[in-house]
Coordinates of C-alpha atoms in Angstrom, one line a residue:
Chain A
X9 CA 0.0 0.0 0.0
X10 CA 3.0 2.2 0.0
X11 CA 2.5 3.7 -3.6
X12 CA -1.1 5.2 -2.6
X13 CA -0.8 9.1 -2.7
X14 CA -3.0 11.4 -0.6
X15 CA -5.1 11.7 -3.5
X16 CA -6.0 8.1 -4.0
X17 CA -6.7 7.3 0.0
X18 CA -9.0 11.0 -0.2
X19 CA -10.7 9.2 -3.1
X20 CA -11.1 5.6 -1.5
X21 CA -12.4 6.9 1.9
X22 CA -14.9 8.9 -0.5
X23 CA -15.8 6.1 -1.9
X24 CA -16.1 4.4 1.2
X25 CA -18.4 7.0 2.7
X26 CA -20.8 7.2 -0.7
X27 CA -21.1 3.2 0.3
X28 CA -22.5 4.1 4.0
X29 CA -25.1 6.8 2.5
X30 CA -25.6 4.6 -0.4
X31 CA -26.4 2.1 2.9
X32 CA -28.3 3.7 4.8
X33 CA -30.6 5.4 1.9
X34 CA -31.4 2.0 0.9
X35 CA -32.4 0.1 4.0
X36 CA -36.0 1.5 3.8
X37 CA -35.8 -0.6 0.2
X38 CA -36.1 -4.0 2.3
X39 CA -37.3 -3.1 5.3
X40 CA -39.5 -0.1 5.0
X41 CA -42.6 -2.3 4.9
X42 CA -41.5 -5.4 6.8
X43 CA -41.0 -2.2 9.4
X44 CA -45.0 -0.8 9.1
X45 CA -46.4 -3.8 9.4
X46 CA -45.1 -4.7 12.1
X47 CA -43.4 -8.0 10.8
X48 CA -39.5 -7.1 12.6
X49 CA -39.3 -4.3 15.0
X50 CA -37.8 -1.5 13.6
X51 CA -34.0 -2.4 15.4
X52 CA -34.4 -6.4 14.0
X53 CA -35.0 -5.3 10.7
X54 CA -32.0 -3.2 10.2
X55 CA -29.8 -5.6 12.0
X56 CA -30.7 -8.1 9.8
X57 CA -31.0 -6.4 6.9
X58 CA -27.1 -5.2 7.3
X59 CA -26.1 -8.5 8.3
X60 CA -27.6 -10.1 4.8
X61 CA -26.0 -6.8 3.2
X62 CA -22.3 -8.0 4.7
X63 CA -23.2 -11.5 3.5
X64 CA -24.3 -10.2 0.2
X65 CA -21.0 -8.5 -0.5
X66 CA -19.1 -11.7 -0.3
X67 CA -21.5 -13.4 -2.7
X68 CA -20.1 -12.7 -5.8
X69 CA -16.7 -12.1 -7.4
X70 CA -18.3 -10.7 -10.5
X71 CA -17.0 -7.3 -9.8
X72 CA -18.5 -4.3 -11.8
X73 CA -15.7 -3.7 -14.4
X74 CA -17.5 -0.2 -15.1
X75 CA -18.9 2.5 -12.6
X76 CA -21.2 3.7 -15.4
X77 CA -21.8 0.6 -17.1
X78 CA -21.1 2.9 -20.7
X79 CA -22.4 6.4 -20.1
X80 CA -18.7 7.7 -19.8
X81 CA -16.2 6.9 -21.4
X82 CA -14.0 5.8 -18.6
X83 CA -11.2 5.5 -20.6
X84 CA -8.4 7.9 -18.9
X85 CA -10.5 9.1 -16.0
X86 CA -8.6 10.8 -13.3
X87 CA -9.2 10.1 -10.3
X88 CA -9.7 13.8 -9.5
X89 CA -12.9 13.3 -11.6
X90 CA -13.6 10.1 -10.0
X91 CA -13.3 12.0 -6.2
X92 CA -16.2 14.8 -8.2
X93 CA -18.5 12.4 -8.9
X94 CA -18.6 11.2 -5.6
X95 CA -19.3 14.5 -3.9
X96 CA -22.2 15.0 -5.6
X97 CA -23.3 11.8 -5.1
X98 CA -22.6 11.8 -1.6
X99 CA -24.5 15.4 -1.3
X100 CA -27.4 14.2 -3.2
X101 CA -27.9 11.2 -1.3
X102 CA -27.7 13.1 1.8
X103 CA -30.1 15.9 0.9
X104 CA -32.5 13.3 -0.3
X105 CA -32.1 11.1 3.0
X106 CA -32.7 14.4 5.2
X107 CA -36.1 15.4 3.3
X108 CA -37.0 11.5 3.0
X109 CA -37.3 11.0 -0.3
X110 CA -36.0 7.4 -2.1
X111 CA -34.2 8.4 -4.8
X112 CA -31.9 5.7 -6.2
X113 CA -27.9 6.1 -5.0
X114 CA -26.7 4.7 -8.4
X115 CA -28.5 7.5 -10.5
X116 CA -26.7 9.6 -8.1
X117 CA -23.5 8.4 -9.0
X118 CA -24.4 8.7 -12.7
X119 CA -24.9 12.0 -12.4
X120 CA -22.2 13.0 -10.5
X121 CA -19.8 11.0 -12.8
X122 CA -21.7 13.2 -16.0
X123 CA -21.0 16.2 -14.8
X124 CA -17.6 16.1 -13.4
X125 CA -16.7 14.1 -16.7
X126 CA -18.6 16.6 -18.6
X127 CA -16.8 19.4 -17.0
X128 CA -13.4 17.1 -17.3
X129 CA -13.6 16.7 -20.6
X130 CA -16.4 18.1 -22.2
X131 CA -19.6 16.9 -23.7
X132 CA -18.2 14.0 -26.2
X133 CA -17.3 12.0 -23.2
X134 CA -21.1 11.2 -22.4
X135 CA -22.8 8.8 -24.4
X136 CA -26.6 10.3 -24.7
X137 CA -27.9 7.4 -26.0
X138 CA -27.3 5.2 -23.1
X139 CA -28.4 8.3 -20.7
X140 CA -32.0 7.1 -21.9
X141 CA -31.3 3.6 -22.6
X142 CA -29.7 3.1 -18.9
X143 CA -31.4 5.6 -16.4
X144 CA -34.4 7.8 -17.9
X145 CA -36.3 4.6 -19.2
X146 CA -36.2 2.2 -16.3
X147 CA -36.9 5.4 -14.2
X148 CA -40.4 5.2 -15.7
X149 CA -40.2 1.4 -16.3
X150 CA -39.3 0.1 -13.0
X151 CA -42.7 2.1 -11.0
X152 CA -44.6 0.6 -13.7
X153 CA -43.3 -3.0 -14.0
X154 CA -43.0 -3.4 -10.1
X155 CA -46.2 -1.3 -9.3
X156 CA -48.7 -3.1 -11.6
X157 CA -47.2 -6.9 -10.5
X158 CA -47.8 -6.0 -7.1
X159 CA -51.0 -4.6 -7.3
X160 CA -52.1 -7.7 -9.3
X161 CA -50.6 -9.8 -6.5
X162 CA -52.3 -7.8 -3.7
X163 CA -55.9 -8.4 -5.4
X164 CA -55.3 -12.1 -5.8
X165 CA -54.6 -12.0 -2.5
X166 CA -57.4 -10.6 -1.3
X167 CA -59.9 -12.2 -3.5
X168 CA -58.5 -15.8 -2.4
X169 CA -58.4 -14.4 1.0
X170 CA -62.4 -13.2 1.3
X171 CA -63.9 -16.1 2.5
X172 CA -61.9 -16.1 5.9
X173 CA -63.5 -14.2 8.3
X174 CA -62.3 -16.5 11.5
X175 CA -60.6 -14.9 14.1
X176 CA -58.4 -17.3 14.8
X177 CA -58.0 -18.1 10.9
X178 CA -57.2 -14.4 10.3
X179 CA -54.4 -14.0 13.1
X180 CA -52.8 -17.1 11.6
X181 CA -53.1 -15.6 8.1
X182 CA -51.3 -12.4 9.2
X183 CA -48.4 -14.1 11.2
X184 CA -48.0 -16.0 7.2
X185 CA -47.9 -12.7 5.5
X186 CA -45.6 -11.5 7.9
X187 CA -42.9 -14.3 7.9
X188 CA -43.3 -14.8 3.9
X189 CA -42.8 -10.4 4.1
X190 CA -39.6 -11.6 5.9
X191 CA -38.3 -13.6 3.6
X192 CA -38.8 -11.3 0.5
X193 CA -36.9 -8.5 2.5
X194 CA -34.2 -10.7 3.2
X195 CA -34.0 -11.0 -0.9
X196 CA -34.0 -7.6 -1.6
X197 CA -31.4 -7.0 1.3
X198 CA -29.0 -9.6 0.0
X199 CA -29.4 -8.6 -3.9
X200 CA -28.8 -5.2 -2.7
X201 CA -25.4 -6.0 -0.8
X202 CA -24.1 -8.1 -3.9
X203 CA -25.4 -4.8 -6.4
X204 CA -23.8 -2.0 -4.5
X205 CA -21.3 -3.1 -2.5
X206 CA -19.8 -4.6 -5.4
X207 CA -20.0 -1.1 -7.6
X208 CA -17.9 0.6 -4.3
X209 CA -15.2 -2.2 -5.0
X210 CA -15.7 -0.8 -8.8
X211 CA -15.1 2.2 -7.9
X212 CA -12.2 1.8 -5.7
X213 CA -10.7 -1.0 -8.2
X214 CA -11.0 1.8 -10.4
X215 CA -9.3 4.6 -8.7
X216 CA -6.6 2.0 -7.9
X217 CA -5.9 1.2 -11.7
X218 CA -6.1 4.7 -12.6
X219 CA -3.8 5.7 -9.9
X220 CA -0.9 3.1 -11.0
X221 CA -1.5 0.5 -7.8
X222 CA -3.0 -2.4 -9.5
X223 CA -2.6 -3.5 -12.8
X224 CA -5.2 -2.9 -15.2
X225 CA -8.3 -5.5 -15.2
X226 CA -6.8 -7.2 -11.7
X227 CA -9.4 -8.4 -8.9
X228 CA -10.1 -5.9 -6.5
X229 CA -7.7 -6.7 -3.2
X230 CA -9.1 -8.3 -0.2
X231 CA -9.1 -5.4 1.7
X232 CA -11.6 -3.5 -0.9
X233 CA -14.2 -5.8 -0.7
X234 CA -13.9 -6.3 3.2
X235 CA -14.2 -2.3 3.6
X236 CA -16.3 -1.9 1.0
X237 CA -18.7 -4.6 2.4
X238 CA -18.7 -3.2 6.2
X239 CA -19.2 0.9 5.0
X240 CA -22.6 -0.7 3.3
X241 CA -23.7 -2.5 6.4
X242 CA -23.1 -0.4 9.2
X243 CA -24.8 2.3 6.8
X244 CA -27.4 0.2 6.7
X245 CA -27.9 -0.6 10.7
X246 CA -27.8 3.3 10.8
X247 CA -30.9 3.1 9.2
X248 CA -32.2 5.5 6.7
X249 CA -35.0 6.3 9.1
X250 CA -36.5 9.4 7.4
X251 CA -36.9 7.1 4.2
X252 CA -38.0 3.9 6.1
X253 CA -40.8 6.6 6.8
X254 CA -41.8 7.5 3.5
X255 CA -41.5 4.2 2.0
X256 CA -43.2 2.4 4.9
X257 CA -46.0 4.6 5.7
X258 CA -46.0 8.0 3.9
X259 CA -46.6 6.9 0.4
X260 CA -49.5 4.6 1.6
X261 CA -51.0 2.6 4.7
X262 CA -49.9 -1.2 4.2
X263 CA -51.6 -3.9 5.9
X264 CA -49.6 -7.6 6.4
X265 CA -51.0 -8.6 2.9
X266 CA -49.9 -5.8 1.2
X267 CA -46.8 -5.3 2.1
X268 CA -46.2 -8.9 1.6
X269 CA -47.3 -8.4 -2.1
X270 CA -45.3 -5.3 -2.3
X271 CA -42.0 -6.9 -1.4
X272 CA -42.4 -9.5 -3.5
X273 CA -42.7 -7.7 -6.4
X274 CA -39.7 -6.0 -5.8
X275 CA -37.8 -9.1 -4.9
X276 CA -39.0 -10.4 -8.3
X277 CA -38.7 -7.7 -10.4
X278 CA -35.1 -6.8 -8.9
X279 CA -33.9 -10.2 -9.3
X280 CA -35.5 -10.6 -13.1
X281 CA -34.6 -7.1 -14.0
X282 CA -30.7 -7.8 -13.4
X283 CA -30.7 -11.3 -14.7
X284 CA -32.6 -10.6 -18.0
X285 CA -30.3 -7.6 -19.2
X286 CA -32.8 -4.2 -18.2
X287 CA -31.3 -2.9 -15.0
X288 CA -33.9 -1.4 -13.2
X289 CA -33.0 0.5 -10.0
X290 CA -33.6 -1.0 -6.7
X291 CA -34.9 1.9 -5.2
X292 CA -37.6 2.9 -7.6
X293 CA -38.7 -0.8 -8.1
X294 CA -39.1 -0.4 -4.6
X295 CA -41.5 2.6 -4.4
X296 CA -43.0 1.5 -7.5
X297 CA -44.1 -1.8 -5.5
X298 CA -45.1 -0.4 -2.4
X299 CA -47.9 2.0 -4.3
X300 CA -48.7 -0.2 -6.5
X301 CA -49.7 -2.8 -3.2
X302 CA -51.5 0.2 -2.2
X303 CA -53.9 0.3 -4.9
X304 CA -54.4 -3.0 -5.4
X305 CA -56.3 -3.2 -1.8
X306 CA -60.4 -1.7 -1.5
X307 CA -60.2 1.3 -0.8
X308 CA -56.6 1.5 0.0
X309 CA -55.3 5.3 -0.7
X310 CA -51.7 6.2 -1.9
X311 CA -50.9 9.8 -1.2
X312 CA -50.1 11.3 -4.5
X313 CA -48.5 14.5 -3.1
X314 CA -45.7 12.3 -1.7
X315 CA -45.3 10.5 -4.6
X316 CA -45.1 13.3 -7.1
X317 CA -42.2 15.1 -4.7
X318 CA -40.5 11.5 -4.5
X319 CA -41.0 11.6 -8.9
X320 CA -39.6 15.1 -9.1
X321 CA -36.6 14.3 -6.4
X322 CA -36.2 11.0 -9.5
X323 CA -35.9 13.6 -12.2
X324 CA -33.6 16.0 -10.2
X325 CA -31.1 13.0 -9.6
X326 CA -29.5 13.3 -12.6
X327 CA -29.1 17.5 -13.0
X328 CA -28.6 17.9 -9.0
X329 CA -25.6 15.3 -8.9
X330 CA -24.3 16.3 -11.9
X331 CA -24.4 20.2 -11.2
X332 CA -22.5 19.4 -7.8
X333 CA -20.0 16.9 -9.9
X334 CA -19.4 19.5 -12.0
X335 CA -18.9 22.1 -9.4
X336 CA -16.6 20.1 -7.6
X337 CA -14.3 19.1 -10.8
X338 CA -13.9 22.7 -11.5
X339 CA -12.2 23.3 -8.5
X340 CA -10.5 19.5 -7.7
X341 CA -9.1 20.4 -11.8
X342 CA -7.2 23.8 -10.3
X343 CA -4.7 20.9 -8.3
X344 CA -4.5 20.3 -4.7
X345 CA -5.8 23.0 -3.1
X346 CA -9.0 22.9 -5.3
X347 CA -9.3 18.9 -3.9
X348 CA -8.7 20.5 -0.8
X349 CA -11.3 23.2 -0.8
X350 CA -13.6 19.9 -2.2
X351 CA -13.2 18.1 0.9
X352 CA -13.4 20.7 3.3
X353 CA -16.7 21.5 1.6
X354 CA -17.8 17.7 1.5
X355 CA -17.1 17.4 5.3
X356 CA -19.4 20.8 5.6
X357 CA -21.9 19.9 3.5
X358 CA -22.5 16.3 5.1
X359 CA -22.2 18.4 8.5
X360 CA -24.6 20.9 8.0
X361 CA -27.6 18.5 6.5
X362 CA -26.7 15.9 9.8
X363 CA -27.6 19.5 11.9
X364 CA -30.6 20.2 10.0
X365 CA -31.8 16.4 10.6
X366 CA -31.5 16.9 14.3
X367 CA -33.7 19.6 14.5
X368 CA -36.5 16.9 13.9
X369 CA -34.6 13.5 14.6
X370 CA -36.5 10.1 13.0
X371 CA -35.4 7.3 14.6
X372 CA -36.5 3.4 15.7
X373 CA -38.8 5.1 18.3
X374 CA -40.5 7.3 16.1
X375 CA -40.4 5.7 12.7
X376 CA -43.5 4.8 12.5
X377 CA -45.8 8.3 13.8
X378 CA -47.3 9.0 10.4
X379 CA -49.0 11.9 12.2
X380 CA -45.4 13.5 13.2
X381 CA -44.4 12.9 9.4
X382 CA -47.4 14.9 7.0
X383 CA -48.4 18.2 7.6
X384 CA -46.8 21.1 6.3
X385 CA -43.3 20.5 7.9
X386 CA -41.9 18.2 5.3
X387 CA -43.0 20.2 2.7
X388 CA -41.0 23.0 4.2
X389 CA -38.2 21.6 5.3
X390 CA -38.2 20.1 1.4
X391 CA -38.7 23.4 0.0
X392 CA -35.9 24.7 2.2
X393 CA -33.4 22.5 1.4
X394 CA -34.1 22.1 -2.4
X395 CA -33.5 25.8 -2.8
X396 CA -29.8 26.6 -0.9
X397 CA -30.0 30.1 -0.6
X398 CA -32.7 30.9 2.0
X399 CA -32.1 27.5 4.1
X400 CA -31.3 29.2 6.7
X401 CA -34.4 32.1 7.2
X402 CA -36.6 29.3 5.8
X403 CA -35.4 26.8 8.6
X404 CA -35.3 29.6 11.2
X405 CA -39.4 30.4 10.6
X406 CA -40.1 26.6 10.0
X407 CA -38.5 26.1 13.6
X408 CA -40.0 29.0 15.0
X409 CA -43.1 28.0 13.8
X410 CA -43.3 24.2 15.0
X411 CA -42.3 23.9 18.5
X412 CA -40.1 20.9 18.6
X413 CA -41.6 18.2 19.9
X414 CA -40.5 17.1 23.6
X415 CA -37.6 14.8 24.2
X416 CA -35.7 15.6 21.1
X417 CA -32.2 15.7 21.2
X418 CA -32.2 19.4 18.6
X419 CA -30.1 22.0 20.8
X420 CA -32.0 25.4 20.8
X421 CA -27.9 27.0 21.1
X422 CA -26.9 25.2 18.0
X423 CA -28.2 26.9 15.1
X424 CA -26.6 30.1 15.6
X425 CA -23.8 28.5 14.4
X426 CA -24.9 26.6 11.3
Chain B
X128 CA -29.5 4.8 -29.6
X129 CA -30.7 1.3 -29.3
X130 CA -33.3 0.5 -26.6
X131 CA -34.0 -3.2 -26.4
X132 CA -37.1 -3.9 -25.7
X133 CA -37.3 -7.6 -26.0
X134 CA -35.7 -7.5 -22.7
X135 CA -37.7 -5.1 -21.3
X136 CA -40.9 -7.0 -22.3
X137 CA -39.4 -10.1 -21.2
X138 CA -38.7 -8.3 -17.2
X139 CA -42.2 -6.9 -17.8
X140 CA -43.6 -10.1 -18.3
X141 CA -41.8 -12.2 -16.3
X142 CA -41.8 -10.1 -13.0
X143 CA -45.7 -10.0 -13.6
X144 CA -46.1 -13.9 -14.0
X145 CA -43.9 -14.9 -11.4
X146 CA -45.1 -12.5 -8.5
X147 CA -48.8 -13.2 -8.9
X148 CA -47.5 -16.9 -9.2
X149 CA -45.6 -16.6 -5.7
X150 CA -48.3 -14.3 -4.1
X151 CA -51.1 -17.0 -4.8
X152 CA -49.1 -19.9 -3.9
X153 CA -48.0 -18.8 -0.6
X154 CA -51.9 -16.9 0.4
X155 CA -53.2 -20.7 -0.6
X156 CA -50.5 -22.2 1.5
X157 CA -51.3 -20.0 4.6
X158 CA -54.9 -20.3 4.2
X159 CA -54.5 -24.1 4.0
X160 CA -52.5 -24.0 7.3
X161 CA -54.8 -21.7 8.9
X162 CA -58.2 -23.8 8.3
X163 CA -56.3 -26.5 9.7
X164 CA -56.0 -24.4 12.8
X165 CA -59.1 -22.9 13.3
X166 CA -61.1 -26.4 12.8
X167 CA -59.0 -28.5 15.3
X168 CA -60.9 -26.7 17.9
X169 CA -63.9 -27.4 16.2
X170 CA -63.2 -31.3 16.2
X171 CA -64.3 -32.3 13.0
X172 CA -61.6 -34.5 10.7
X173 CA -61.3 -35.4 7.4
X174 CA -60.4 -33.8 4.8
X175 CA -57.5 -31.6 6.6
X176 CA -54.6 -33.6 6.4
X177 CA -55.0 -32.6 2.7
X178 CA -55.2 -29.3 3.2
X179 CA -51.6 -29.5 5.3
X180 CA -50.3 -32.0 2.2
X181 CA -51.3 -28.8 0.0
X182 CA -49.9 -26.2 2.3
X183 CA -46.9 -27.5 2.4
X184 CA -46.4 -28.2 -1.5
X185 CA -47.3 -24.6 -1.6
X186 CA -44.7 -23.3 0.9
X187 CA -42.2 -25.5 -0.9
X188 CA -42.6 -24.1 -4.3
X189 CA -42.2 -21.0 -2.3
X190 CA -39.1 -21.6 -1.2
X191 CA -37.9 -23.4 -4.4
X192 CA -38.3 -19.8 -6.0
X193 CA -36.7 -18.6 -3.0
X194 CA -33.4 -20.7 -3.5
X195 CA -33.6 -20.1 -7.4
X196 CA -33.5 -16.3 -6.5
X197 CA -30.3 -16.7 -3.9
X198 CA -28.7 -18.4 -6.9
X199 CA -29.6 -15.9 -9.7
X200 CA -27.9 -13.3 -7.0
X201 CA -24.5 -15.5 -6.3
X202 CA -24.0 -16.9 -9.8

């Protein structure tokens, strides 16, 4: 390890820490509705969801030999570019996790890598074509495909369901859904640690290559894949509880059935979708299920007005990410000081979103008070954080406004200083 | 710009078959179970031991697509 410059272990622990967000955004993908109803307390889930992640990671060997899988040309990257992407991947992932919005942590990374390759070398080394092919197409696809199999599923199971009306009969019903909900999470929660983990230990492999350490097309070293395996799991025993919120009650109410239905269908359609040659991102198979399950139950409601700002946070991915990329390569592309200023701005960035979160902290306790989670206040602390400037007037009102509820861990001193 | 939709049908289709598949199998294979236990305090006999025969062929398809699924994600 002597031959790794400052550069290359700045880029590593990057990619290391894009792994724990990437993490802890995604736990609500397996657990979310195993979580709301009720099947694992909120503490089991995300133990053993990170546990299957660790597992996961170890799986397979099949590294991904590309971050982008073709949108840019990764031929000749620098790892300065490389370190970009993963800013604004990192930022967008955070700002997504602190309004509670699923957004899916690969697009992120797309779009970080467009725009700080865009910026590197201009616009020849994107490839538009697979832009659509790759991430604007399954966007729409994967709601669809993973929203209409699991509303199908959830009437079927209601319809051969109808005829029970025993007590008895019904409690045994619901402990089935449950433990068959269980097993479908675990699914998602191993595919996910294989998926991701594995493009960290791309990305690192990568950054290695480029950097002179390993020789081109080598295995990543054992130490990548332990690291890169244990940054996704404790990320996920963190808990992205914010999203776990959304996902497991703010987008619709989910009964045992449904949410059995629901992650199914995503199990499915994750598993088919990577095997049959359409990637189709986790996270939005994931929504796309849960709302679909929604529907698919009389007289089961999905709230529309969380959906459409979970949509609009799916088309900002791409621009967002690549707009802080790009930032960020201008400067890291000045030389060291400019990678400097990067990090320092990274480590501020990350710090002042983790303050804004604990003016309204979502944890295990709390996960599951829809009532806490509607009204206005997302909306404005979504508003305020989508639009930089103001943040911190806008914050200042929304706080004044809402009295923080008792037994929260915000410090009234604090905010003076952000 | 090619988009290939054969195997975007193909996910389509196959995600759709195969989770309304799973989704039946295992509410028949609960329901099965559950009957069983809501009629042993009833006392009556019979036919049950079918039920639990079918239950448990359910369940084990289930889990056959289960194990398929581990493989697709290790191979």
């Amino acid at each position: 390890m002597e031959h790794i410059t400052l550069l290359l272990a700045i880029v590593i622990v990057t990619a290391l820490v894009f792994d724990f967000t990437n993490g802890f955004h995604d736990t609500a993908n397996a657990m979310a509705t195993t979580i709301s109803t009720g099947a694992l307390k909120p503490k089991t889930a995300v133990a053993m969801s990170a546990v299957l992640n660790l597992i996961g990671a170890f799986l397979s060997v099949e590294v991904a030999k590309t971050i982008s899988g073709g949108i840019v040309n990764e031929d000749g990257l620098r790892t300065e570019v490389i370190f970009a992407a993963l800013v604004g991947a990192i930022l967008w992932n955070l700002l997504t996790w602190l309004v509670g919005l699923p957004s899916s942590s690969s697009h992120a990374l797309f779009g970080g890598l467009i725009g700080a390759a865009v910026m590197s070398a201009g616009w020849s080394s994107i490839d538009g074509g697979t832009v659509v092919t790759k991430v604007l197409l399954p966007a729409i696809a994967a709601p669809l495909v993973a929203g209409l199999a699991a509303l199908l599923a959830t009437r079927l199971t209601y319809r051969i369901n109808r005829k029970v009306t025993d007590e008895g009969q019904l409690k045994s019903t619901a402990k089935g859904y449950r433990a068959g909900q269980i097993a479908s999470a675990g699914l998602v929660s191993l595919a996910h640690g294989t998926n991701d983990a594995q493009k960290t230990m791309g990305i690192i492999t990568l950054a290695l290559v480029t950097g002179g350490v390993l020789a081109p097309g080598s295995n990543p070293p054992v130490w990548v894949i332990v690291s890169a395996g244990v940054a996704i799991a404790l990320g996920t025993y963190l808990g992205g509880w914010r999203i776990i919120r959304t996902m497991g009650s703010g987008l619709t109410e989910l009964r045992p059935p449904q949410g059995f239905a629901a992650q199914t269908s995503a199990a499915t359609v994750i598993l088919a979708s990577s095997h049959l040659g359409f990637s189709l991102s986790t996270t939005q198979s994931c929504s796309g299920a849960v709302m679909g399950a929604g529907l698919g139950r009389k007289g089961g409601v999905v709230r529309w007005s969380t959906a459409t700002r979970m949509f609009i946070a799916w088309g900002l991915t791409l621009p967002a990410a690549g707009l802080v990329g790009a930032g960020a390569e201008l400067l890291t592309k000045q030389g060291s000081w400019g990678v400097a200023v990067v990090a320092v701005l990274l480590v501020a960035g990350s710090g002042a979103i983790w303050l804004l979160s604990r003016r309204k902290p979502v944890d295990h306790t709390n996960v599951m008070d829809t009532q806490e989670a509607e009204p206005a206040g997302v909306v404005t602390m979504a508003m305020a954080a989508v639009t930089p400037p103001p943040t911190g007037t806008a914050v200042m009102e929304f706080e004044s406004t809402i009295p923080a509820p008792a037994g929260t861990t915000a410090d009234p001193a604090r905010p003076a200083t952000v | 710009m090619k988009i290939d939709w054969a195997a975007l049908a193909s996910v389509f289709g196959v995600s759709l078959v195969v989770t309304v598949a799973l989704v039946g199998l295992f509410t028949l294979g609960i329901i099965g179970l559950s009957k069983q236990a809501a009629t042993a305090t009833a006392g009556s006999a019979g036919s049950f031991a079918l039920a639990r025969a079918g239950a448990y062929l359910c369940f084990g398809l289930c889990a056959a697509a289960v194990t398929y699924g581990i493989y697709l994600i290790v191979v």
